[in-house]
Amino acid sequence: AGMGSVDEAEKNQEYAKKINLEILSPLVKSVNELNALLVFISSNAVYEGDNPPYSEKSEQKSVNYYGELKIQAEKFIRENAKQFIIIRPILMYGWPQTGRRDNPFSWIVKKLGNNEPMKLVNDTITMPLLDRDCANVCWKSLSFVGEDFNVAGSEQITFYDFGKVIAEEFGFDSKLLTPVGSDAFPTIARRPRDTSYDISKIEEKDIDESKACSIFKSLFFNAITLRLRSDVPVGSCLSGGIDSSSIVSVLNKLCDKDVDLKTFSACYK
């Protein structure tokens, strides 16, 4: 999954390079051998934030090491992957799964829900992107091999104003919010001030969802079929979640009826 912390990447550059860039070499090699499609999730950190809005054709220049690694990773994929799509989401928000880290939306909801005062910056511009919308774009992009897409919500807004919208929607007290400048939160790595996107390309490239579903189904079935090549019985882990359940469902369809498919579940006590 890589290192997602901008400050952590700045602080531990050697490790960040290994896990965010160097890992791509064996990964791309494997993807090419399988003749598979690589969907690479990049970041708005590839832009320095001084000349928005940024389109897919804009110059890439980062203000921190995390963004620089993303630029190098994109370059490597373009030069070495046979089939790829690059997605650059901006600030994403939504309800995180249990145990997962908060995003700005869920963090603000928790704080205001507990009547805790908050300081939010009013000098950094973003275009909040609902996680489901980002997933939908990734889904629909499957038929545009070799292309890249800047993905964002349609509205430009500061973090402070984003907090006010959340307070209004959930009935929280907006007086708990205080606007401050970015210098109120010292960070290890610099942050771009405004990486607003020109999202006209993703709007123009919109495709029929049924076509995207068909493409995904074909890729999914082919990937599982490849992994059925074995000289020993094939089994699968089964957690009960959507990923493993989907895999086992397809296995049942692909295997002969007389095949005794083994599944394995693990629990912690």
mmCIF file of C-alpha atoms in Angstrom:
data_model
loop_
_atom_site.group_PDB
_atom_site.id
_atom_site.type_symbol
_atom_site.label_atom_id
_atom_site.label_comp_id
_atom_site.label_asym_id
_atom_site.label_seq_id
_atom_site.Cartn_x
_atom_site.Cartn_y
_atom_site.Cartn_z
ATOM 1 C CA ALA A 1 0.000 0.000 0.000
ATOM 2 C CA GLY A 2 3.003 2.291 0.458
ATOM 3 C CA MET A 3 3.696 5.097 2.905
ATOM 4 C CA GLY A 4 0.894 7.652 2.941
ATOM 5 C CA SER A 5 2.254 10.097 5.509
ATOM 6 C CA VAL A 6 3.875 13.155 3.944
ATOM 7 C CA ASP A 7 5.802 13.987 7.114
ATOM 8 C CA GLU A 8 6.926 10.395 7.638
ATOM 9 C CA ALA A 9 8.255 10.269 4.076
ATOM 10 C CA GLU A 10 10.191 13.490 4.661
ATOM 11 C CA LYS A 11 11.645 12.161 7.921
ATOM 12 C CA ASN A 12 12.507 8.639 6.722
ATOM 13 C CA GLN A 13 13.423 9.204 3.094
ATOM 14 C CA GLU A 14 15.428 6.010 2.579
ATOM 15 C CA TYR A 15 12.592 3.798 3.784
ATOM 16 C CA ALA A 16 9.981 5.867 1.913
ATOM 17 C CA LYS A 17 11.938 5.439 -1.331
ATOM 18 C CA LYS A 18 12.025 1.664 -0.885
ATOM 19 C CA ILE A 19 8.324 1.257 -0.165
ATOM 20 C CA ASN A 20 6.910 3.986 -2.447
ATOM 21 C CA LEU A 21 9.255 3.735 -5.441
ATOM 22 C CA GLU A 22 11.698 0.824 -5.541
ATOM 23 C CA ILE A 23 8.935 -1.719 -4.863
ATOM 24 C CA LEU A 24 7.502 -0.825 -8.273
ATOM 25 C CA SER A 25 10.251 -2.658 -10.155
ATOM 26 C CA PRO A 26 9.234 -6.223 -9.161
ATOM 27 C CA LEU A 27 5.575 -5.241 -9.085
ATOM 28 C CA VAL A 28 5.543 -3.910 -12.647
ATOM 29 C CA LYS A 29 7.542 -6.928 -13.807
ATOM 30 C CA SER A 30 4.919 -9.273 -12.360
ATOM 31 C CA VAL A 31 2.051 -7.250 -13.799
ATOM 32 C CA ASN A 32 3.647 -7.320 -17.252
ATOM 33 C CA GLU A 33 4.224 -11.081 -17.073
ATOM 34 C CA LEU A 34 0.537 -11.582 -16.301
ATOM 35 C CA ASN A 35 -0.417 -9.135 -19.060
ATOM 36 C CA ALA A 36 -2.497 -7.393 -16.397
ATOM 37 C CA LEU A 37 -3.577 -3.782 -15.977
ATOM 38 C CA LEU A 38 -1.872 -1.662 -13.303
ATOM 39 C CA VAL A 39 -4.008 1.090 -11.751
ATOM 40 C CA PHE A 40 -1.598 3.382 -9.902
ATOM 41 C CA ILE A 41 -2.939 5.790 -7.275
ATOM 42 C CA SER A 42 -0.769 8.899 -7.303
ATOM 43 C CA SER A 43 -1.441 12.203 -5.538
ATOM 44 C CA ASN A 44 -2.010 15.936 -5.895
ATOM 45 C CA ALA A 45 1.382 16.218 -4.158
ATOM 46 C CA VAL A 46 3.004 16.047 -7.614
ATOM 47 C CA TYR A 47 2.053 19.738 -8.023
ATOM 48 C CA GLU A 48 3.705 22.611 -6.136
ATOM 49 C CA GLY A 49 0.448 24.523 -5.587
ATOM 50 C CA ASP A 50 1.468 27.953 -6.937
ATOM 51 C CA ASN A 51 -0.298 27.930 -10.305
ATOM 52 C CA PRO A 52 -3.726 26.234 -10.153
ATOM 53 C CA PRO A 53 -5.859 24.826 -11.605
ATOM 54 C CA TYR A 54 -3.782 21.783 -12.545
ATOM 55 C CA SER A 55 -4.692 19.577 -15.478
ATOM 56 C CA GLU A 56 -3.140 16.280 -16.536
ATOM 57 C CA LYS A 57 -0.818 18.273 -18.811
ATOM 58 C CA SER A 58 0.459 20.620 -16.092
ATOM 59 C CA GLU A 59 4.112 20.577 -15.100
ATOM 60 C CA GLN A 60 4.854 18.300 -12.162
ATOM 61 C CA LYS A 61 6.977 19.845 -9.424
ATOM 62 C CA SER A 62 6.601 18.936 -5.760
ATOM 63 C CA VAL A 63 7.404 20.863 -2.585
ATOM 64 C CA ASN A 64 8.079 17.728 -0.497
ATOM 65 C CA TYR A 65 9.792 14.342 -0.782
ATOM 66 C CA TYR A 66 6.530 12.387 -0.790
ATOM 67 C CA GLY A 67 5.393 14.219 -3.925
ATOM 68 C CA GLU A 68 8.805 13.783 -5.553
ATOM 69 C CA LEU A 69 8.547 10.019 -5.076
ATOM 70 C CA LYS A 70 5.110 10.058 -6.703
ATOM 71 C CA ILE A 71 6.555 11.929 -9.699
ATOM 72 C CA GLN A 72 9.353 9.385 -10.055
ATOM 73 C CA ALA A 73 6.891 6.506 -9.625
ATOM 74 C CA GLU A 74 4.641 7.836 -12.392
ATOM 75 C CA LYS A 75 7.645 8.197 -14.692
ATOM 76 C CA PHE A 76 8.760 4.625 -13.977
ATOM 77 C CA ILE A 77 5.298 3.240 -14.672
ATOM 78 C CA ARG A 78 4.963 5.146 -17.948
ATOM 79 C CA GLU A 79 8.321 3.849 -19.128
ATOM 80 C CA ASN A 80 7.999 0.238 -17.971
ATOM 81 C CA ALA A 81 4.392 -0.897 -17.515
ATOM 82 C CA LYS A 82 2.705 -2.407 -20.577
ATOM 83 C CA GLN A 83 -0.792 -1.477 -19.420
ATOM 84 C CA PHE A 84 -1.454 1.211 -16.831
ATOM 85 C CA ILE A 85 -3.811 3.920 -15.635
ATOM 86 C CA ILE A 86 -2.732 6.705 -13.271
ATOM 87 C CA ILE A 87 -5.257 8.257 -10.865
ATOM 88 C CA ARG A 88 -4.410 11.408 -8.870
ATOM 89 C CA PRO A 89 -7.024 11.938 -6.170
ATOM 90 C CA ILE A 90 -7.096 15.100 -4.083
ATOM 91 C CA LEU A 91 -8.250 15.220 -0.427
ATOM 92 C CA MET A 92 -10.597 12.251 0.077
ATOM 93 C CA TYR A 93 -13.236 11.980 2.770
ATOM 94 C CA GLY A 94 -15.870 9.514 3.960
ATOM 95 C CA TRP A 95 -16.636 7.145 6.809
ATOM 96 C CA PRO A 96 -13.531 5.025 7.554
ATOM 97 C CA GLN A 97 -13.824 1.345 8.366
ATOM 98 C CA THR A 98 -13.522 0.329 12.001
ATOM 99 C CA GLY A 99 -9.927 0.512 13.130
ATOM 100 C CA ARG A 100 -8.768 2.570 10.133
ATOM 101 C CA ARG A 101 -7.312 6.057 10.442
ATOM 102 C CA ASP A 102 -9.558 9.101 10.316
ATOM 103 C CA ASN A 103 -9.719 11.464 7.360
ATOM 104 C CA PRO A 104 -10.403 15.223 7.730
ATOM 105 C CA PHE A 105 -14.172 14.685 7.476
ATOM 106 C CA SER A 106 -14.461 11.951 10.119
ATOM 107 C CA TRP A 107 -11.944 13.751 12.349
ATOM 108 C CA ILE A 108 -13.979 16.976 12.273
ATOM 109 C CA VAL A 109 -17.240 15.085 12.905
ATOM 110 C CA LYS A 110 -15.743 13.366 15.965
ATOM 111 C CA LYS A 111 -14.338 16.576 17.409
ATOM 112 C CA LEU A 112 -17.471 18.659 16.899
ATOM 113 C CA GLY A 113 -19.665 15.766 18.030
ATOM 114 C CA ASN A 114 -17.771 15.873 21.340
ATOM 115 C CA ASN A 115 -18.120 19.679 21.503
ATOM 116 C CA GLU A 116 -14.360 20.088 21.247
ATOM 117 C CA PRO A 117 -12.987 23.376 19.846
ATOM 118 C CA MET A 118 -10.940 23.086 16.657
ATOM 119 C CA LYS A 119 -8.484 25.189 14.696
ATOM 120 C CA LEU A 120 -8.706 24.770 10.917
ATOM 121 C CA VAL A 121 -6.540 26.460 8.301
ATOM 122 C CA ASN A 122 -8.119 29.060 6.047
ATOM 123 C CA ASP A 123 -5.197 29.611 3.663
ATOM 124 C CA THR A 124 -5.035 26.174 2.018
ATOM 125 C CA ILE A 125 -7.413 25.389 -0.843
ATOM 126 C CA THR A 126 -8.631 21.903 -1.673
ATOM 127 C CA MET A 127 -11.445 20.173 -3.566
ATOM 128 C CA PRO A 128 -12.764 17.444 -1.216
ATOM 129 C CA LEU A 129 -13.485 14.152 -2.961
ATOM 130 C CA LEU A 130 -15.960 11.610 -1.576
ATOM 131 C CA ASP A 131 -14.287 8.201 -1.341
ATOM 132 C CA ARG A 132 -17.115 6.508 -3.267
ATOM 133 C CA ASP A 133 -16.735 9.010 -6.107
ATOM 134 C CA CYS A 134 -13.020 8.232 -6.322
ATOM 135 C CA ALA A 135 -13.788 4.505 -6.422
ATOM 136 C CA ASN A 136 -16.320 5.138 -9.186
ATOM 137 C CA VAL A 137 -13.717 7.012 -11.253
ATOM 138 C CA CYS A 138 -11.215 4.161 -10.807
ATOM 139 C CA TRP A 139 -13.920 1.754 -11.937
ATOM 140 C CA LYS A 140 -14.850 3.775 -14.991
ATOM 141 C CA SER A 141 -11.235 4.431 -15.990
ATOM 142 C CA LEU A 142 -10.602 0.758 -16.794
ATOM 143 C CA SER A 143 -11.282 1.271 -20.491
ATOM 144 C CA PHE A 144 -8.769 4.140 -20.805
ATOM 145 C CA VAL A 145 -5.473 2.260 -20.676
ATOM 146 C CA GLY A 146 -2.372 4.440 -20.840
ATOM 147 C CA GLU A 147 -4.087 7.585 -19.579
ATOM 148 C CA ASP A 148 -3.964 9.613 -16.370
ATOM 149 C CA PHE A 149 -6.726 11.456 -14.537
ATOM 150 C CA ASN A 150 -6.797 14.243 -11.962
ATOM 151 C CA VAL A 151 -9.759 13.452 -9.712
ATOM 152 C CA ALA A 152 -11.430 15.874 -7.306
ATOM 153 C CA GLY A 153 -14.767 17.160 -6.107
ATOM 154 C CA SER A 154 -16.337 20.058 -7.988
ATOM 155 C CA GLU A 155 -15.991 22.725 -5.266
ATOM 156 C CA GLN A 156 -12.912 24.669 -4.151
ATOM 157 C CA ILE A 157 -12.891 25.254 -0.410
ATOM 158 C CA THR A 158 -10.571 25.917 2.552
ATOM 159 C CA PHE A 159 -10.338 23.440 5.422
ATOM 160 C CA TYR A 160 -12.040 25.995 7.675
ATOM 161 C CA ASP A 161 -14.991 26.402 5.329
ATOM 162 C CA PHE A 162 -15.123 22.616 4.897
ATOM 163 C CA GLY A 163 -15.510 22.368 8.672
ATOM 164 C CA LYS A 164 -18.314 24.940 8.640
ATOM 165 C CA VAL A 165 -20.196 22.944 6.005
ATOM 166 C CA ILE A 166 -19.875 19.795 8.111
ATOM 167 C CA ALA A 167 -21.076 21.640 11.225
ATOM 168 C CA GLU A 168 -24.129 22.929 9.369
ATOM 169 C CA GLU A 169 -25.006 19.545 7.859
ATOM 170 C CA PHE A 170 -24.733 17.678 11.179
ATOM 171 C CA GLY A 171 -26.186 20.398 13.378
ATOM 172 C CA PHE A 172 -22.948 21.055 15.293
ATOM 173 C CA ASP A 173 -21.898 24.391 16.767
ATOM 174 C CA SER A 174 -19.754 26.148 14.156
ATOM 175 C CA LYS A 175 -18.518 28.552 16.852
ATOM 176 C CA LEU A 176 -16.240 25.725 17.975
ATOM 177 C CA LEU A 177 -14.231 26.329 14.788
ATOM 178 C CA THR A 178 -11.439 28.893 14.660
ATOM 179 C CA PRO A 179 -9.751 29.912 11.371
ATOM 180 C CA VAL A 180 -5.943 29.955 11.491
ATOM 181 C CA GLY A 181 -3.038 30.105 9.072
ATOM 182 C CA SER A 182 -0.974 27.077 8.071
ATOM 183 C CA ASP A 183 1.879 28.262 10.277
ATOM 184 C CA ALA A 184 -0.265 27.340 13.302
ATOM 185 C CA PHE A 185 0.536 23.684 12.542
ATOM 186 C CA PRO A 186 4.304 23.228 12.178
ATOM 187 C CA THR A 187 5.067 20.263 9.917
ATOM 188 C CA ILE A 188 8.218 18.451 8.908
ATOM 189 C CA ALA A 189 7.364 18.621 5.192
ATOM 190 C CA ARG A 190 6.088 21.619 3.260
ATOM 191 C CA ARG A 191 2.537 21.459 1.918
ATOM 192 C CA PRO A 192 1.284 23.026 -1.331
ATOM 193 C CA ARG A 193 -1.208 25.834 -0.722
ATOM 194 C CA ASP A 194 -3.554 25.285 -3.664
ATOM 195 C CA THR A 195 -3.499 22.237 -5.921
ATOM 196 C CA SER A 196 -7.020 22.745 -7.271
ATOM 197 C CA TYR A 197 -7.690 20.625 -10.341
ATOM 198 C CA ASP A 198 -9.046 21.202 -13.781
ATOM 199 C CA ILE A 199 -11.325 18.124 -13.865
ATOM 200 C CA SER A 200 -12.669 18.604 -17.378
ATOM 201 C CA LYS A 201 -10.893 15.501 -18.695
ATOM 202 C CA ILE A 202 -12.525 13.080 -16.272
ATOM 203 C CA GLU A 203 -15.897 14.684 -16.966
ATOM 204 C CA GLU A 204 -15.436 14.377 -20.738
ATOM 205 C CA LYS A 205 -14.224 10.764 -20.518
ATOM 206 C CA ASP A 206 -17.267 9.528 -18.592
ATOM 207 C CA ILE A 207 -18.283 6.062 -19.765
ATOM 208 C CA ASP A 208 -21.236 3.772 -19.304
ATOM 209 C CA GLU A 209 -21.095 1.926 -15.970
ATOM 210 C CA SER A 210 -22.307 -1.325 -17.496
ATOM 211 C CA LYS A 211 -19.230 -1.301 -19.745
ATOM 212 C CA ALA A 212 -16.977 -0.729 -16.748
ATOM 213 C CA CYS A 213 -18.650 -3.610 -14.894
ATOM 214 C CA SER A 214 -18.095 -5.903 -17.867
ATOM 215 C CA ILE A 215 -14.408 -4.946 -18.076
ATOM 216 C CA PHE A 216 -13.871 -5.474 -14.366
ATOM 217 C CA LYS A 217 -15.653 -8.850 -14.400
ATOM 218 C CA SER A 218 -13.425 -10.052 -17.231
ATOM 219 C CA LEU A 219 -10.246 -8.907 -15.453
ATOM 220 C CA PHE A 220 -11.379 -10.459 -12.175
ATOM 221 C CA PHE A 221 -12.242 -13.846 -13.690
ATOM 222 C CA ASN A 222 -8.984 -13.919 -15.690
ATOM 223 C CA ALA A 223 -6.894 -13.120 -12.607
ATOM 224 C CA ILE A 224 -8.474 -15.973 -10.628
ATOM 225 C CA THR A 225 -8.203 -18.380 -13.564
ATOM 226 C CA LEU A 226 -4.444 -17.759 -13.746
ATOM 227 C CA ARG A 227 -4.085 -18.707 -10.094
ATOM 228 C CA LEU A 228 -5.861 -22.023 -10.613
ATOM 229 C CA ARG A 229 -2.809 -23.358 -12.453
ATOM 230 C CA SER A 230 -1.408 -25.729 -9.854
ATOM 231 C CA ASP A 231 -0.104 -29.274 -9.424
ATOM 232 C CA VAL A 232 -1.659 -29.452 -5.952
ATOM 233 C CA PRO A 233 -5.198 -28.815 -4.652
ATOM 234 C CA VAL A 234 -6.224 -25.157 -4.628
ATOM 235 C CA GLY A 235 -7.688 -23.458 -1.576
ATOM 236 C CA SER A 236 -8.543 -19.944 -0.461
ATOM 237 C CA CYS A 237 -8.591 -17.866 2.674
ATOM 238 C CA LEU A 238 -12.152 -16.864 3.575
ATOM 239 C CA SER A 239 -12.654 -14.032 6.043
ATOM 240 C CA GLY A 240 -16.306 -13.399 5.254
ATOM 241 C CA GLY A 241 -15.528 -9.981 3.790
ATOM 242 C CA ILE A 242 -16.419 -8.862 0.267
ATOM 243 C CA ASP A 243 -12.939 -9.554 -1.201
ATOM 244 C CA SER A 244 -12.452 -13.179 -0.161
ATOM 245 C CA SER A 245 -16.151 -13.979 -0.574
ATOM 246 C CA SER A 246 -16.070 -12.725 -4.165
ATOM 247 C CA ILE A 247 -12.977 -14.791 -4.919
ATOM 248 C CA VAL A 248 -14.495 -17.974 -3.492
ATOM 249 C CA SER A 249 -17.743 -17.340 -5.377
ATOM 250 C CA VAL A 250 -15.832 -17.143 -8.677
ATOM 251 C CA LEU A 251 -13.775 -20.222 -7.743
ATOM 252 C CA ASN A 252 -16.992 -22.182 -7.311
ATOM 253 C CA LYS A 253 -18.029 -21.191 -10.828
ATOM 254 C CA LEU A 254 -14.656 -21.986 -12.397
ATOM 255 C CA CYS A 255 -13.916 -25.290 -10.676
ATOM 256 C CA ASP A 256 -15.458 -28.604 -11.697
ATOM 257 C CA LYS A 257 -18.431 -29.646 -9.598
ATOM 258 C CA ASP A 258 -16.567 -32.659 -8.246
ATOM 259 C CA VAL A 259 -13.707 -30.498 -6.936
ATOM 260 C CA ASP A 260 -13.693 -30.235 -3.149
ATOM 261 C CA LEU A 261 -12.726 -26.585 -2.705
ATOM 262 C CA LYS A 262 -11.011 -25.940 0.614
ATOM 263 C CA THR A 263 -11.383 -22.617 2.409
ATOM 264 C CA PHE A 264 -9.596 -21.441 5.528
ATOM 265 C CA SER A 265 -10.583 -18.902 8.156
ATOM 266 C CA ALA A 266 -8.510 -17.581 11.033
ATOM 267 C CA CYS A 267 -9.498 -15.800 14.209
ATOM 268 C CA TYR A 268 -7.612 -14.176 17.061
ATOM 269 C CA LYS A 269 -8.316 -14.888 20.697
#
